XYZ file of C-alpha atoms in Angstrom:
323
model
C -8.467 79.468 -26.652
C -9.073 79.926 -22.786
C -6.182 78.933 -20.458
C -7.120 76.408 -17.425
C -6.397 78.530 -14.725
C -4.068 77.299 -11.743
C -2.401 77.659 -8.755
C 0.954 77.162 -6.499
C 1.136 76.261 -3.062
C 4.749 76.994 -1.801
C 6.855 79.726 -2.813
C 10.038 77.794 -2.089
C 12.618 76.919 -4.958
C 10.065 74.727 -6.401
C 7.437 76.817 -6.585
C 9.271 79.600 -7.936
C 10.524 77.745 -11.071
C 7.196 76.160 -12.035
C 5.247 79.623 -11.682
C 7.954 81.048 -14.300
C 7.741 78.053 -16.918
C 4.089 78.409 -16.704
C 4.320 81.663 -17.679
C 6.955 81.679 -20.010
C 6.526 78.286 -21.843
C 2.849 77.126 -21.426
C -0.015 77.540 -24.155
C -2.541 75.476 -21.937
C -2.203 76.475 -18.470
C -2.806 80.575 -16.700
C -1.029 81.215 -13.523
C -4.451 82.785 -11.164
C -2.674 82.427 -7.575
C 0.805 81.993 -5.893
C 0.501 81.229 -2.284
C 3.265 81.222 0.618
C 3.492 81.586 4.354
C 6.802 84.209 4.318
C 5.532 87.682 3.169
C 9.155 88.326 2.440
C 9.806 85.438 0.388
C 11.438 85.764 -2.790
C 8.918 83.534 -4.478
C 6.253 85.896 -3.410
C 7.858 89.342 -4.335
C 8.902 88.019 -8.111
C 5.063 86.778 -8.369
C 3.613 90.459 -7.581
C 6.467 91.871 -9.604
C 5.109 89.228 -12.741
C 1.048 90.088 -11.661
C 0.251 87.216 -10.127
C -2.251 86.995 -7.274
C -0.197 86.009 -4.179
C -1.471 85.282 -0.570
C 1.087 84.761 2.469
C -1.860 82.729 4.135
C -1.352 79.560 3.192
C -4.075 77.452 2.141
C -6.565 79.409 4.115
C -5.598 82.690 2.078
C -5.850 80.928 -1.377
C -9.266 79.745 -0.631
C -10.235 83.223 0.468
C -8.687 84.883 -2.722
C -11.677 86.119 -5.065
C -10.527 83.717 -8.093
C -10.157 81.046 -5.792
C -13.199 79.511 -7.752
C -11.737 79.591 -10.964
C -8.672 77.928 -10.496
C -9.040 74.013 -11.613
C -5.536 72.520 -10.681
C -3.137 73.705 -7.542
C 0.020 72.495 -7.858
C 1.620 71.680 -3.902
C 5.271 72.602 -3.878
C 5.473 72.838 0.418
C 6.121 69.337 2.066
C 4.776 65.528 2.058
C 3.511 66.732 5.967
C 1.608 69.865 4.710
C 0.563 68.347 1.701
C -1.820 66.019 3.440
C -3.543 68.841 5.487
C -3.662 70.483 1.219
C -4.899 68.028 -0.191
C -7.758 67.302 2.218
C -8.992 70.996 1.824
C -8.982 71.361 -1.853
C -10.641 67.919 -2.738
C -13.747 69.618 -0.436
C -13.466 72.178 -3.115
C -12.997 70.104 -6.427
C -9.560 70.972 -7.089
C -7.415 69.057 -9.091
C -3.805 67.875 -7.106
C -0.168 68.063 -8.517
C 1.790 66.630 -5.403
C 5.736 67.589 -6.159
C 6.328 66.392 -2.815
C 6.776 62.710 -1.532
C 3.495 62.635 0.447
C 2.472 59.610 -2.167
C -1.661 60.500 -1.756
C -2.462 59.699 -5.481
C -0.981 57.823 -8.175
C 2.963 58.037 -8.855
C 3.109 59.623 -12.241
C 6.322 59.987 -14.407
C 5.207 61.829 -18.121
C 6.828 59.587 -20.393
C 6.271 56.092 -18.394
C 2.623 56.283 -17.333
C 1.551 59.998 -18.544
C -1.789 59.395 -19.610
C -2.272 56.693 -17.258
C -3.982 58.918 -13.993
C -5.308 62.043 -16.131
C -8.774 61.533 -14.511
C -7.597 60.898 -10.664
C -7.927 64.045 -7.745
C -4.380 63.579 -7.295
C -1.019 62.480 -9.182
C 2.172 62.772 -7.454
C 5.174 63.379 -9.022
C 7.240 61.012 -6.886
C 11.058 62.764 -6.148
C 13.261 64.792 -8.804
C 15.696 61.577 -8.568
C 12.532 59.566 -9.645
C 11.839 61.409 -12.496
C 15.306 61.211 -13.566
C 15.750 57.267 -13.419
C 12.288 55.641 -13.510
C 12.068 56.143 -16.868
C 15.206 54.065 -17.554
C 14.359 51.390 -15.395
C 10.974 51.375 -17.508
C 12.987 51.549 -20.681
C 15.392 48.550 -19.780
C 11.889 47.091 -18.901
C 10.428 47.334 -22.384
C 13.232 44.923 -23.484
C 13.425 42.368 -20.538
C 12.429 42.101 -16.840
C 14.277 44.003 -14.254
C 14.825 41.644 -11.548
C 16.399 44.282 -9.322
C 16.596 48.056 -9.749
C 18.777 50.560 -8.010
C 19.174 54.636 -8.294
C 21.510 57.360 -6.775
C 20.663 60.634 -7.358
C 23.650 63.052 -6.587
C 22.528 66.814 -6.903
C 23.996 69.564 -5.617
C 23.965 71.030 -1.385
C 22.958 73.973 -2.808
C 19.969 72.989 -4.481
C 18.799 71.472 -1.779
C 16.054 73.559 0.193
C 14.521 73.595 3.581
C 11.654 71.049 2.046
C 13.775 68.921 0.021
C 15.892 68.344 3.583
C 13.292 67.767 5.659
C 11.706 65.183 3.241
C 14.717 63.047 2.381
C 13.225 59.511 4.205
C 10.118 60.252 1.882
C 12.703 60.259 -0.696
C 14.167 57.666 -0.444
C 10.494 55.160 0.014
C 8.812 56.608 -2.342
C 11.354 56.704 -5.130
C 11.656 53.128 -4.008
C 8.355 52.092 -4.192
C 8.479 54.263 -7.734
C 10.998 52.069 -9.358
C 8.728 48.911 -8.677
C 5.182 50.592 -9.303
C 6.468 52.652 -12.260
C 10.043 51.490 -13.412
C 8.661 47.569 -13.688
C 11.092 46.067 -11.280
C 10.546 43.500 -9.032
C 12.448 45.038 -5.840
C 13.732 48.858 -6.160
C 16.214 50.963 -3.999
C 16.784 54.586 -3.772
C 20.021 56.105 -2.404
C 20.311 60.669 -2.335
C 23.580 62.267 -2.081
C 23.817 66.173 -1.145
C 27.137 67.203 -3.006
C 28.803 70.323 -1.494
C 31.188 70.896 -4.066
C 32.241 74.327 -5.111
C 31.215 75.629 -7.878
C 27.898 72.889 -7.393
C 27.986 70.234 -9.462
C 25.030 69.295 -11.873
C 22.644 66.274 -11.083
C 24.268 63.180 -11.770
C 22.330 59.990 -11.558
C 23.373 56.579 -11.774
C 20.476 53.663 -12.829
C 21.882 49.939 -12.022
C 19.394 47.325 -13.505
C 19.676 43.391 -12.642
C 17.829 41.486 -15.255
C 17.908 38.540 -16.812
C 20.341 38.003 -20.462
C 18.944 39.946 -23.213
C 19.677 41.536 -26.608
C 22.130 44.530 -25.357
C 22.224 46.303 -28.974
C 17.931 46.285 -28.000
C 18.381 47.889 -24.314
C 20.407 50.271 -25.631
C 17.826 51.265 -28.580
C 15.326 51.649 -26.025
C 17.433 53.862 -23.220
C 18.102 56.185 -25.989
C 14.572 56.285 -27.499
C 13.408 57.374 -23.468
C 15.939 60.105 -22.764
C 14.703 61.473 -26.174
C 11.324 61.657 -25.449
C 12.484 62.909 -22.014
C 14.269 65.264 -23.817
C 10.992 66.763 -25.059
C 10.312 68.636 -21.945
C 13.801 68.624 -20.376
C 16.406 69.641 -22.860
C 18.923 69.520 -20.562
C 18.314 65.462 -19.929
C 21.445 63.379 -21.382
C 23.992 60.247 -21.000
C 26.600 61.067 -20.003
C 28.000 58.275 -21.490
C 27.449 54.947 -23.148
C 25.223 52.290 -21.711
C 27.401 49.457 -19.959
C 26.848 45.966 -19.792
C 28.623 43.611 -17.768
C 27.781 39.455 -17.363
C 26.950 38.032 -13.323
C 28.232 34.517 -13.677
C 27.399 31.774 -11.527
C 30.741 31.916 -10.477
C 30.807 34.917 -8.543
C 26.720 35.713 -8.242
C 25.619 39.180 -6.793
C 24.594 38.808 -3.253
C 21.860 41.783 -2.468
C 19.797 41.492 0.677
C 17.368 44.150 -0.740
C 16.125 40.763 -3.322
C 15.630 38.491 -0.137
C 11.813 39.252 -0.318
C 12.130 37.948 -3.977
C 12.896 34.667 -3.104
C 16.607 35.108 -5.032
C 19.400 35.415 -2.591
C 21.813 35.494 -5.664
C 21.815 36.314 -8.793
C 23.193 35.680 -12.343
C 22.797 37.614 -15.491
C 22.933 41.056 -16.855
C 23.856 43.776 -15.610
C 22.940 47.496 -16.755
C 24.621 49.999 -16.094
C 23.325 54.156 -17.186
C 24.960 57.431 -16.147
C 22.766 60.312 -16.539
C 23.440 63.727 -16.171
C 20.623 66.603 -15.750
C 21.322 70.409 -16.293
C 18.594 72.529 -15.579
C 16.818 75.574 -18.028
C 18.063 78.070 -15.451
C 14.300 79.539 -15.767
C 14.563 80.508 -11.871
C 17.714 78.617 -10.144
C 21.220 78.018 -11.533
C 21.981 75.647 -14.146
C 23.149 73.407 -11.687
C 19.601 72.936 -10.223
C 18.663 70.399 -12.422
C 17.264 68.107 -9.888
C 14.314 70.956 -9.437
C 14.152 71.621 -13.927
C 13.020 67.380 -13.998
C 10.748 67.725 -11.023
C 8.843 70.678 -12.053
C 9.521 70.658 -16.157
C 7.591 67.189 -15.204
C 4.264 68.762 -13.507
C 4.459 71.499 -16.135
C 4.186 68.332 -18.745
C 1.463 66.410 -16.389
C -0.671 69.656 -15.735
C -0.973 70.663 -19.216
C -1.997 67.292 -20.182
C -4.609 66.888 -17.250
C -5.835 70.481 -18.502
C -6.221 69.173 -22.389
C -8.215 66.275 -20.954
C -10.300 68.451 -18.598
C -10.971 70.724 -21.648
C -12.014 67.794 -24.267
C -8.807 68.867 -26.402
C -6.311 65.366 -25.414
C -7.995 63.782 -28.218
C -6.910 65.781 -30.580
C -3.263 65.656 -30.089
C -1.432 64.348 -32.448
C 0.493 60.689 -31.238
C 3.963 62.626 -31.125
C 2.520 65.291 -28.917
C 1.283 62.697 -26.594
């Protein structure tokens, strides 16, 4: 069986780890070009060393690479600013888009929420690493009961933080935001990032807060557990990091959260949810503390390979578990 043929733009942290899990772990998808700007970057230097067409020419250089015809989806691992100039060029080509930065151009996509929802668009974006981690909690507290109100922080380590990932964090921030509403099912999302400088780096540790209204806890918790198995699928290192917590809003002493003015509920009463999540990455490229980069790019792996089984008439044909 032929491999759908792809390509990486940025040869960052990002880029680096998603060219090696292609190679190593993928049955679908062939890497045919690596593309940077820094001729000395490490990215570029392991993807010679692995046989891997590479270009230090940016987009112009991939499009002038003799396979540049063959390749069917280019993954953008560079910047939401760059990634508009991208995107523009390769949909006058006929490319297929993974965005892994915040630029927002296509659909948000997070594999186990809305996977097979945008397999046909030009271009899926893979919101933020913290939105991979926590959308699909909000979404599973969703399944169960509406999510008035839904709030992440992502904590990952200083160190895993590059140059992009730095220069992007107000696109973080929006368009995890906009994520948790879109994706996650809540009525009004908010997104906080923390940069850890610890020594030895801590792992990713996210918190999900939910605000809904009273509903069966034993079933909330069935359903959190059920998504960070299926998460689990493509991100072994994905856990709780401890049990889910409940705790009752009375009218007594109602929350007061200016970010659910626009709801039309100044206050509110109920339930609310509480999940700690920790993420430890495959250590495929980057440390195992990385695991803010495993989610992100172990979740355009998943997204890529499915967009290739649809391109190639085979997403039929998986079996319901596989899906």
């Amino acid at each position: 069986m032929a491999k759908t043929k792809v390509a990486i733009i940025g040869s960052g942290n990002i880029g680096t780890d998603l060219m090696i899990k292609i190679i190593r772990l993928s049955q679908t998808l062939e890497m045919a070009a690596f593309v940077g700007i820094d001729p000395d970057s490490d990215g570029l230097k392991r993807a010679a060393q692995l046989g891997v067409p590479v270009t230090a020419d940016g987009i112009d250089g991939l499009v002038a690479m003799p396979g540049f015809a063959g390749i069917k989806i280019v993954f953008d691992a560079t910047s939401a600013g760059a990634h508009r100039h991208h995107n523009s060029v390769l949909q006058a080509h006929g490319k297929r888009v993974i965005d892994l930065t915040p630029a927002a151009i296509g659909p948000y996509t997070i594999p186990p929420v809305n996977g097979l929802d945008h397999l046909d668009a030009p271009n899926v974006n893979m919101v933020t690493c913290g939105g991979q981690a926590t959308i699909p909690i909000v979404a599973a507290v969703g399944r169960v009961t509406k999510v008035r109100y839904g709030e992440i922080v992502a904590s990952i380590a200083s160190k895993s933080a590059g140059p992009g990932t730095r220069a992007n964090i107000d696109e973080f921030t929006e368009t995890t935001s906009q994520a948790i509403v879109a994706v996650g099912g809540a009525e009004r999302g908010k997104a906080i990032i923390v940069l850890n400088p610890a020594e030895p780096p801590l792992i990713m540790r996210d918190t999900v807060y939910c605000l809904t209204d009273e509903a069966d806890q034993d079933a909330i918790t069935a359903s959190i557990e059920a998504m960070v198995a299926e998460v689990q699928t493509y991100v072994p290192g994905y856990r709780l990091k401890q049990a889910v917590q409940f705790e009752h809003v009375g009218s007594n002493r109602p929350l007061r959260i200016p970010e659910m003015a626009e709801t039309g509920q100044t206050e509110f009463t109920g339930l609310k949810v509480t999940v700690f999540l920790e993420v430890e990455g495959a250590a495929h490229y980057l440390p195992a503390y990385a695991g803010n980069l495993d989610i992100m790019t172990s979740a355009a792996l998943r997204t890529a390979e499915r967009i290739a089984e649809r391109m190639e008439g085979r997403l039929a044909a998986l079996p319901e578990a596989a899906r």
